mmCIF file of C-alpha atoms in Angstrom:
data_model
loop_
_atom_site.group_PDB
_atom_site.id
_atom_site.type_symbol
_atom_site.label_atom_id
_atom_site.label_comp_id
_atom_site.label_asym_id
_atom_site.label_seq_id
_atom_site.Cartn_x
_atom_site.Cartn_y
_atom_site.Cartn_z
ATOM 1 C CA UNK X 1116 8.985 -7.266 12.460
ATOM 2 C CA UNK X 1117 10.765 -6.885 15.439
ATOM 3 C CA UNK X 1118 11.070 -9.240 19.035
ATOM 4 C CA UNK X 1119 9.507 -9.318 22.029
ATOM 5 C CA UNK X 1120 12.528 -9.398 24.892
ATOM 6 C CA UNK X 1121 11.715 -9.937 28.495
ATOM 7 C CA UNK X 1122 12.348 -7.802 31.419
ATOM 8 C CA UNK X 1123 14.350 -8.184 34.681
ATOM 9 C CA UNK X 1124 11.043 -9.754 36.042
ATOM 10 C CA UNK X 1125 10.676 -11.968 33.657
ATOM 11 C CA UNK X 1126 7.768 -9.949 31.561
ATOM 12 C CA UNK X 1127 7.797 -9.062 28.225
ATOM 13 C CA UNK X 1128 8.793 -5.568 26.820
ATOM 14 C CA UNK X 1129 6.193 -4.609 24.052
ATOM 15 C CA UNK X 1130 6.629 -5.021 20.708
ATOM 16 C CA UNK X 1131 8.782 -1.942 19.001
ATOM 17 C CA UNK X 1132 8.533 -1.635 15.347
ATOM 18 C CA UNK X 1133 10.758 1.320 13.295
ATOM 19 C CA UNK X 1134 9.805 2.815 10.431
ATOM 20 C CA UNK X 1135 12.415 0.501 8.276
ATOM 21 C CA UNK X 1136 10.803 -3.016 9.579
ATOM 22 C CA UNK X 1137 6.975 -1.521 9.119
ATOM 23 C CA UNK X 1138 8.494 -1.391 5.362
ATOM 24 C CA UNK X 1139 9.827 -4.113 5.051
ATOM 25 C CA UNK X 1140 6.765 -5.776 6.504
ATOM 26 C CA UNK X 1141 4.758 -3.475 3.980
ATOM 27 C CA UNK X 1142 7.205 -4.960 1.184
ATOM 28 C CA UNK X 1143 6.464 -8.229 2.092
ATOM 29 C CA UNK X 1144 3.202 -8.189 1.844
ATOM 30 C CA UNK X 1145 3.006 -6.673 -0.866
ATOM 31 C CA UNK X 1146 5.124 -8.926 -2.893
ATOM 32 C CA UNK X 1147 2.447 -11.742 -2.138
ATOM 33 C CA UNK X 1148 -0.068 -9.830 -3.529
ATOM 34 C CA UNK X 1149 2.013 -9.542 -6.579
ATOM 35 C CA UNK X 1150 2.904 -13.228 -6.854
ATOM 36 C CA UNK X 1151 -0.768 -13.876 -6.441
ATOM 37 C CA UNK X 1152 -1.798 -11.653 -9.097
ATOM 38 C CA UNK X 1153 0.492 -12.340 -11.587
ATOM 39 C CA UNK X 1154 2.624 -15.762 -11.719
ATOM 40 C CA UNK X 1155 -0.030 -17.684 -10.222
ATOM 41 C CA UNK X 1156 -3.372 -15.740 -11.556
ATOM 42 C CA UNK X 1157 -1.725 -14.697 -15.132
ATOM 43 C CA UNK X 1158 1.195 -17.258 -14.980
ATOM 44 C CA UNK X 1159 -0.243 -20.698 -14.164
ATOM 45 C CA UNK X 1160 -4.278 -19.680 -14.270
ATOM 46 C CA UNK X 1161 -4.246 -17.687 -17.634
ATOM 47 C CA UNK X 1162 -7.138 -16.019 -16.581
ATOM 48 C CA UNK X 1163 -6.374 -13.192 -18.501
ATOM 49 C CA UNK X 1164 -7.883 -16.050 -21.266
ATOM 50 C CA UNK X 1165 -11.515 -16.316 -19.829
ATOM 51 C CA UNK X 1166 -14.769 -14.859 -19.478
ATOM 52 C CA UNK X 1167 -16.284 -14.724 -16.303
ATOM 53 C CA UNK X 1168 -17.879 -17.545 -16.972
ATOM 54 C CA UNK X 1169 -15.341 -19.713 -18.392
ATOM 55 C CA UNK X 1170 -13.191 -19.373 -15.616
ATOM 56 C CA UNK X 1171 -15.691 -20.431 -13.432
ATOM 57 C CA UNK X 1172 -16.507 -23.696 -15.269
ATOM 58 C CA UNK X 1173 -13.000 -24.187 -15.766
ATOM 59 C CA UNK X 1174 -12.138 -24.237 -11.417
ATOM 60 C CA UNK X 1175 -15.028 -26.523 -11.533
ATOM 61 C CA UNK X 1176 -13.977 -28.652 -13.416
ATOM 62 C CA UNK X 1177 -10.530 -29.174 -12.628
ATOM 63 C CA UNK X 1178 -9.481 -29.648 -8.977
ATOM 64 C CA UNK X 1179 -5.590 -28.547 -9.575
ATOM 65 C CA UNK X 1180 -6.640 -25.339 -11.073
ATOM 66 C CA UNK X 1181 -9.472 -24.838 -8.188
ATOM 67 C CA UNK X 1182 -6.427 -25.243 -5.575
ATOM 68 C CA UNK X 1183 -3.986 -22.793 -7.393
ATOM 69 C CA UNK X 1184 -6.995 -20.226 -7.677
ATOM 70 C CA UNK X 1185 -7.630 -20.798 -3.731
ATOM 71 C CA UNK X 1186 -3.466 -20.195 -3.377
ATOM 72 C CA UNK X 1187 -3.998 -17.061 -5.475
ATOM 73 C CA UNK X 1188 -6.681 -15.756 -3.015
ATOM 74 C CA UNK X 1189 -4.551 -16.662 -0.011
ATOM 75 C CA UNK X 1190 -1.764 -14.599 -1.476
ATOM 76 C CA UNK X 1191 -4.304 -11.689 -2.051
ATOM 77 C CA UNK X 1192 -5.410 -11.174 1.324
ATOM 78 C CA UNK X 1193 -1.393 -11.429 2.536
ATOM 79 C CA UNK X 1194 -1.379 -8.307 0.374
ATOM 80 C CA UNK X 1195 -4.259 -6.946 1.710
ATOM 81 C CA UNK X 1196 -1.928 -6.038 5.492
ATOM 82 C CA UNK X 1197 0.012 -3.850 3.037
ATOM 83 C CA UNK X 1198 -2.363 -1.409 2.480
ATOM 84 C CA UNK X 1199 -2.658 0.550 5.948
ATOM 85 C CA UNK X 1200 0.716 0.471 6.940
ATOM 86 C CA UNK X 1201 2.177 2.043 3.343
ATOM 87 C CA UNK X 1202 -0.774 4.641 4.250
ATOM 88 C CA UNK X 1203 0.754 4.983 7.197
ATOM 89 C CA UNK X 1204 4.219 5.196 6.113
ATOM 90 C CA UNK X 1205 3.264 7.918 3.563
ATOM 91 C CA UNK X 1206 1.904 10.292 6.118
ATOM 92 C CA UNK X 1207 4.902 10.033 8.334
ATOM 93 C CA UNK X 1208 7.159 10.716 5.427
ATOM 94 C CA UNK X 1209 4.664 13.846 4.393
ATOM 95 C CA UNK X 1210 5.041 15.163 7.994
ATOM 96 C CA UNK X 1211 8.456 14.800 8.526
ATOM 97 C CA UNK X 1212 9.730 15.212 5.077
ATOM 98 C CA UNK X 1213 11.836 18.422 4.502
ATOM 99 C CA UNK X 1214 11.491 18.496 1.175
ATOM 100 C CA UNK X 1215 7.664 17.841 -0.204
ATOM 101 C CA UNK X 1216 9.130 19.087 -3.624
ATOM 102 C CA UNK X 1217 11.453 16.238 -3.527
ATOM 103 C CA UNK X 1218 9.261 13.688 -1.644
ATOM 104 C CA UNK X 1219 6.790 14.532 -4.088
ATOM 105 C CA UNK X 1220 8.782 13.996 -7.297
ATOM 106 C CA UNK X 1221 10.452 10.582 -5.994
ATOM 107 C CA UNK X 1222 7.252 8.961 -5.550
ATOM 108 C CA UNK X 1223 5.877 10.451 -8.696
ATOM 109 C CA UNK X 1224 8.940 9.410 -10.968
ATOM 110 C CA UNK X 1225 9.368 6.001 -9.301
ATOM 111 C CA UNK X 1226 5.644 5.353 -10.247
ATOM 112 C CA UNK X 1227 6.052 6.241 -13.356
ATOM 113 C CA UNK X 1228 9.303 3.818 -14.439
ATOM 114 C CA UNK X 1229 7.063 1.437 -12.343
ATOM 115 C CA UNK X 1230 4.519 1.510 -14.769
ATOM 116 C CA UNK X 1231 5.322 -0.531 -17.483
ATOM 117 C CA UNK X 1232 6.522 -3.321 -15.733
ATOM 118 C CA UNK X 1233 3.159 -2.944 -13.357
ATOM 119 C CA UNK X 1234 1.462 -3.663 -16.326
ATOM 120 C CA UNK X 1235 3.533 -6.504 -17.961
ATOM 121 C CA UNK X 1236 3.389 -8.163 -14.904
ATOM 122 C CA UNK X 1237 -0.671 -7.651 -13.751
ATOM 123 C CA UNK X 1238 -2.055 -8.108 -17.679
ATOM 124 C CA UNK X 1239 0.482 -9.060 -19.985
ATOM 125 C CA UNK X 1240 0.468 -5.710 -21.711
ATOM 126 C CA UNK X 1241 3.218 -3.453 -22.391
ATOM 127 C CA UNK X 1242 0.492 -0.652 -21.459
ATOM 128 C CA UNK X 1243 -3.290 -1.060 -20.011
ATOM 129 C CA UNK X 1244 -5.525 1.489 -18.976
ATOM 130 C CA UNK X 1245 -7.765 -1.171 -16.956
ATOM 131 C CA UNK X 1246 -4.977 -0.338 -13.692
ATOM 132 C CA UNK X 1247 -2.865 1.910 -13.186
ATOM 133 C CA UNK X 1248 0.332 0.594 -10.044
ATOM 134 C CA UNK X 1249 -0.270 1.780 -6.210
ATOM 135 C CA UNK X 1250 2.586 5.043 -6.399
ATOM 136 C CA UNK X 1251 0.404 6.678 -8.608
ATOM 137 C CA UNK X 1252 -2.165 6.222 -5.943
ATOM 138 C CA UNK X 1253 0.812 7.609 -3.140
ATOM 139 C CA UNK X 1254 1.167 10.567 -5.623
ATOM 140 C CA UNK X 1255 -2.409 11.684 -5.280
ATOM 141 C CA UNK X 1256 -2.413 10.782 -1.474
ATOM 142 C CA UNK X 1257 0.310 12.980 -1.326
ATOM 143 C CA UNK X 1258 -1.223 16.279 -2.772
ATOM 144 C CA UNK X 1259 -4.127 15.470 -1.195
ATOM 145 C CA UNK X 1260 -1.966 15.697 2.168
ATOM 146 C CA UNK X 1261 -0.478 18.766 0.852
ATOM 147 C CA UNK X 1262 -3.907 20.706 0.696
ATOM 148 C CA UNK X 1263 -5.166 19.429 3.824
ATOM 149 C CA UNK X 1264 -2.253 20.675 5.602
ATOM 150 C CA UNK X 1265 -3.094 24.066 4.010
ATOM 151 C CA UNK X 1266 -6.459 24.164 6.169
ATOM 152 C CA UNK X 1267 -5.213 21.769 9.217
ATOM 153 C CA UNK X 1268 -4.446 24.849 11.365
ATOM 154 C CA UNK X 1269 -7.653 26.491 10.835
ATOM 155 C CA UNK X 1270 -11.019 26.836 12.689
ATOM 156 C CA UNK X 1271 -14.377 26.702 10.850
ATOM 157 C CA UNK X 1272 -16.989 24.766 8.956
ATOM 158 C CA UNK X 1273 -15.954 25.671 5.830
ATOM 159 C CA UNK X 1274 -12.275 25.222 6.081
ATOM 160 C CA UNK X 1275 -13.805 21.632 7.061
ATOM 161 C CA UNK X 1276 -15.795 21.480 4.424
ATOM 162 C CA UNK X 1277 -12.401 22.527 1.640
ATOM 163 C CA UNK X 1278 -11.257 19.513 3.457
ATOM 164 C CA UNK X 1279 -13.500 17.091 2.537
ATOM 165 C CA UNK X 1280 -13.954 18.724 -0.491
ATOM 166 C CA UNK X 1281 -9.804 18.098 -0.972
ATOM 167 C CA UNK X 1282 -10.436 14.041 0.045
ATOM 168 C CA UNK X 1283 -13.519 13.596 -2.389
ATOM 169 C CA UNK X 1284 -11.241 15.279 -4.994
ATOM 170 C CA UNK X 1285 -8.546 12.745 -4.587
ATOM 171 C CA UNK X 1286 -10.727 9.517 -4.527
ATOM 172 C CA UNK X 1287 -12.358 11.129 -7.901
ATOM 173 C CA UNK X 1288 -8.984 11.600 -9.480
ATOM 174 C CA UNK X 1289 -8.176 8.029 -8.631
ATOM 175 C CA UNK X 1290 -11.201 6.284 -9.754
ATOM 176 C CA UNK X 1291 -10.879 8.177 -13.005
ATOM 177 C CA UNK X 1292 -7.264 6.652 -14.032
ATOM 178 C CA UNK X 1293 -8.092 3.877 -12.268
ATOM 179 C CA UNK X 1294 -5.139 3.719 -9.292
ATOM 180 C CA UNK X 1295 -5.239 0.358 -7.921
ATOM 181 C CA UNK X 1296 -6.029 0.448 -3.973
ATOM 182 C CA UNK X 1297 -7.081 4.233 -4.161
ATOM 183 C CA UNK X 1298 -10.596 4.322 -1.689
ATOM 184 C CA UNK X 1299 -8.981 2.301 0.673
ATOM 185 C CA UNK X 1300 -5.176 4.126 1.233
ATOM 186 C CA UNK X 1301 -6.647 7.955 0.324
ATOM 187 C CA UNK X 1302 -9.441 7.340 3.175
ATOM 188 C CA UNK X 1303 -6.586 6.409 5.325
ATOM 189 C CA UNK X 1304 -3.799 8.753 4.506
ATOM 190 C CA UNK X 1305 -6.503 10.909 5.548
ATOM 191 C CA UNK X 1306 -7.415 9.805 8.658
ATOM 192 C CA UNK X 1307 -4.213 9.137 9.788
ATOM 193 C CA UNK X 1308 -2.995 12.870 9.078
ATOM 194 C CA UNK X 1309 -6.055 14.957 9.864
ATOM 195 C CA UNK X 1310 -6.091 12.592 13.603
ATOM 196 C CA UNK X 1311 -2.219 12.513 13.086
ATOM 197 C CA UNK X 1312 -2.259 13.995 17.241
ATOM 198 C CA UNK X 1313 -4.803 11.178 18.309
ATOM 199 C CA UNK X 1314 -2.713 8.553 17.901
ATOM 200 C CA UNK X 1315 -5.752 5.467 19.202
ATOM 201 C CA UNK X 1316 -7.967 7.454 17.672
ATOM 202 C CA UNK X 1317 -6.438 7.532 14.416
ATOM 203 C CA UNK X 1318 -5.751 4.020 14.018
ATOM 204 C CA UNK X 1319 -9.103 2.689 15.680
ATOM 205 C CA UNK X 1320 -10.733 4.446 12.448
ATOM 206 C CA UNK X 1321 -7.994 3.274 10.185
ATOM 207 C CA UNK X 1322 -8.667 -0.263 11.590
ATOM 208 C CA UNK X 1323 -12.617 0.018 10.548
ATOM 209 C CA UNK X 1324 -11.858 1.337 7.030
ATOM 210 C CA UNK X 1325 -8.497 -0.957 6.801
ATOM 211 C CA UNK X 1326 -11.850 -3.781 6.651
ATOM 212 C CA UNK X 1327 -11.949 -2.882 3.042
ATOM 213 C CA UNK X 1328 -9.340 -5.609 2.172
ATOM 214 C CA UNK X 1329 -10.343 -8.236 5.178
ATOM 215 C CA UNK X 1330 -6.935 -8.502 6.512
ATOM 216 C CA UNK X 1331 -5.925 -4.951 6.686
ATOM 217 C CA UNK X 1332 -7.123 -4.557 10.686
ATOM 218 C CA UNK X 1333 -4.137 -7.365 11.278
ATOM 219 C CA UNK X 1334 -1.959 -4.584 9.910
ATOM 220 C CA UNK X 1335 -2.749 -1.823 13.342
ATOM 221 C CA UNK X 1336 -0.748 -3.765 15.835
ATOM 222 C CA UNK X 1337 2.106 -3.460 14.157
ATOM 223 C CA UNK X 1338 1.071 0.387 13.357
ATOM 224 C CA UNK X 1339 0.339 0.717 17.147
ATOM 225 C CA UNK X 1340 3.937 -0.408 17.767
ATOM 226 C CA UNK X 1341 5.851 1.786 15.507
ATOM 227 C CA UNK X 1342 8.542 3.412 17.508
ATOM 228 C CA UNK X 1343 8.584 6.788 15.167
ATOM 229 C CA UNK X 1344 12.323 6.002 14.540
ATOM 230 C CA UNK X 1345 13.746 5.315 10.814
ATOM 231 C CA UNK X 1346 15.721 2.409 11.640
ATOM 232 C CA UNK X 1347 18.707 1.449 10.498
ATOM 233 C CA UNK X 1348 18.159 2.030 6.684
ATOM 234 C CA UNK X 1349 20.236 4.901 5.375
ATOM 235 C CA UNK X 1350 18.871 4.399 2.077
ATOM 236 C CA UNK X 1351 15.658 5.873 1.626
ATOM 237 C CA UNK X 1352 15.438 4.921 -2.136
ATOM 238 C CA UNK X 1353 15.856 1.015 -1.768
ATOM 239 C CA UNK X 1354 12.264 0.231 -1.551
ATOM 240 C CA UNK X 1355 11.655 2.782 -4.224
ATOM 241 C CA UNK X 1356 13.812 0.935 -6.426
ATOM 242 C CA UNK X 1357 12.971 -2.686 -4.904
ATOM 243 C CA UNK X 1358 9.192 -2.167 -6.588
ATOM 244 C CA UNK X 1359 10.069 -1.765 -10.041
ATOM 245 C CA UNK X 1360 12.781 -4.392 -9.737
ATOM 246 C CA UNK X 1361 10.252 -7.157 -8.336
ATOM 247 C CA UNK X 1362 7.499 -6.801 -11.504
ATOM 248 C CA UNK X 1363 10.329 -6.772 -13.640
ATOM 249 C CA UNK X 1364 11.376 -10.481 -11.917
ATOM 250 C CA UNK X 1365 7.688 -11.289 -12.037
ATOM 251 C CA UNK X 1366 6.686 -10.038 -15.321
ATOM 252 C CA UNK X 1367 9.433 -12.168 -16.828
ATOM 253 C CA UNK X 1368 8.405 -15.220 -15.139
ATOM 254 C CA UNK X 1369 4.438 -14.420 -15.584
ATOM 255 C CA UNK X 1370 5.489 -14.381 -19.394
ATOM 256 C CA UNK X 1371 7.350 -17.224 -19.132
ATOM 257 C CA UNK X 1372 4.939 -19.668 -17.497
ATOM 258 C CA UNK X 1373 2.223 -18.097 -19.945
ATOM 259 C CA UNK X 1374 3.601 -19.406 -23.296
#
């Protein structure tokens, strides 16, 4: 994510992260999580062919599956440290954006052509209702953002109250459809705006709620050292375009090693 160079004395300079290496740290995780969940748990575990409690007897009884499943978990929780930081990343863009139009319909057409793939490569299925992929879950975040900024400015209980109102609405919309990660990233797209001035503040709360996917908190130091500069991408739709392109890659193998 970035290096740790030492001083005239001899001590080290902290750790400075731009907003290009917090994605491609974000990225990286991510693409565990989607290894995990789909060549190894769909791929090589099939468990997209068993019950509860088939599955179960099935690890039990078979030590090479057991160790794959335990590999599949392993790759989960690497996932898990994406979570706060493309919260993070998502609040930046909203504040700094000058377009939300266009910020808006990038994320929102991205997720779409997104889904399809999402789904060949999480269940097998051309389309599935059970989960919908994480930019639909950045869309909602986002017009969420978009109406608490409309009541950020202003004093009152009940402009508070529209507020939370505005967060419940979002968390409703995504357990409705289903958004994968949606309590965990609209709680701290939240937090991360509405404290956006509070900067330890903001992420000491995003840590605590970040617990919602065990390895998340591992995620703040490298939120702590963002720098606020983009880095040296000039392409802001690579890793836009990188997410479709990977569960393409991995639906094809999932499919593969599932025959």
């Amino acid at each position: 994510m970035g290096e740790q160079k030492r001083g005239s004395r001899g001590r080290r300079q902290p750790l400075v992260i731009t907003g290009t290496k917090l994605k491609i740290y974000g990225f990286i995780a991510m693409l565990f999580y989607s290894i995990g969940m789909s060549v190894i748990r769909n791929g090589l575990l099939h468990v997209n062919q068993y019950s509860d409690a088939g599955l179960s007897e099935l690890l039990k009884n078979n030590s090479d599956k057991m160790i794959i499943a335990g590999w599949a978990s392993v790759f989960q929780l690497i996932g898990g440290l994406a979570v706060p930081v493309f919260a993070f990343l998502l609040v930046e863009g909203f504040v700094h954006t000058s377009s939300f139009k266009k910020y808006l319909l990038a994320i929102l057409t991205f997720a779409v052509i997104s889904e399809i793939p999402y789904d060949l490569a999480m269940s097998q299925s051309v389309f599935a209702l059970s989960a919908q992929n994480p930019l639909f879950t950045l869309t909602v975040c986002l017009i969420m953002l978009y109406g608490l900024r409309m009541f950020n400015d202003r004093k009152g209980i009940l402009h508070r109250l529209i507020q939370v109102m505005i967060v419940l609405a979002a968390l409703l919309w995504c357990s409705i459809c289903h958004l994968n990660f949606g309590l965990c990233t609209v709680l701290l797209a939240a937090i991360y705006y509405l404290l956006y001035d509070r900067r330890g503040m903001r992420l000491l709360i995003g840590c605590f709620v970040s617990f919602m996917y065990v390895t998340g908190p591992l995620s703040t130091y490298a939120l702590w050292s963002y720098s606020g500069e983009r880095g040296w991408n000039r392409n802001k739709y690579v890793f836009y375009i990188l997410y479709p392109v990977h569960l393409i890659v991995l639906a094809a193998v999932t499919l593969m090693l599932a025959r």
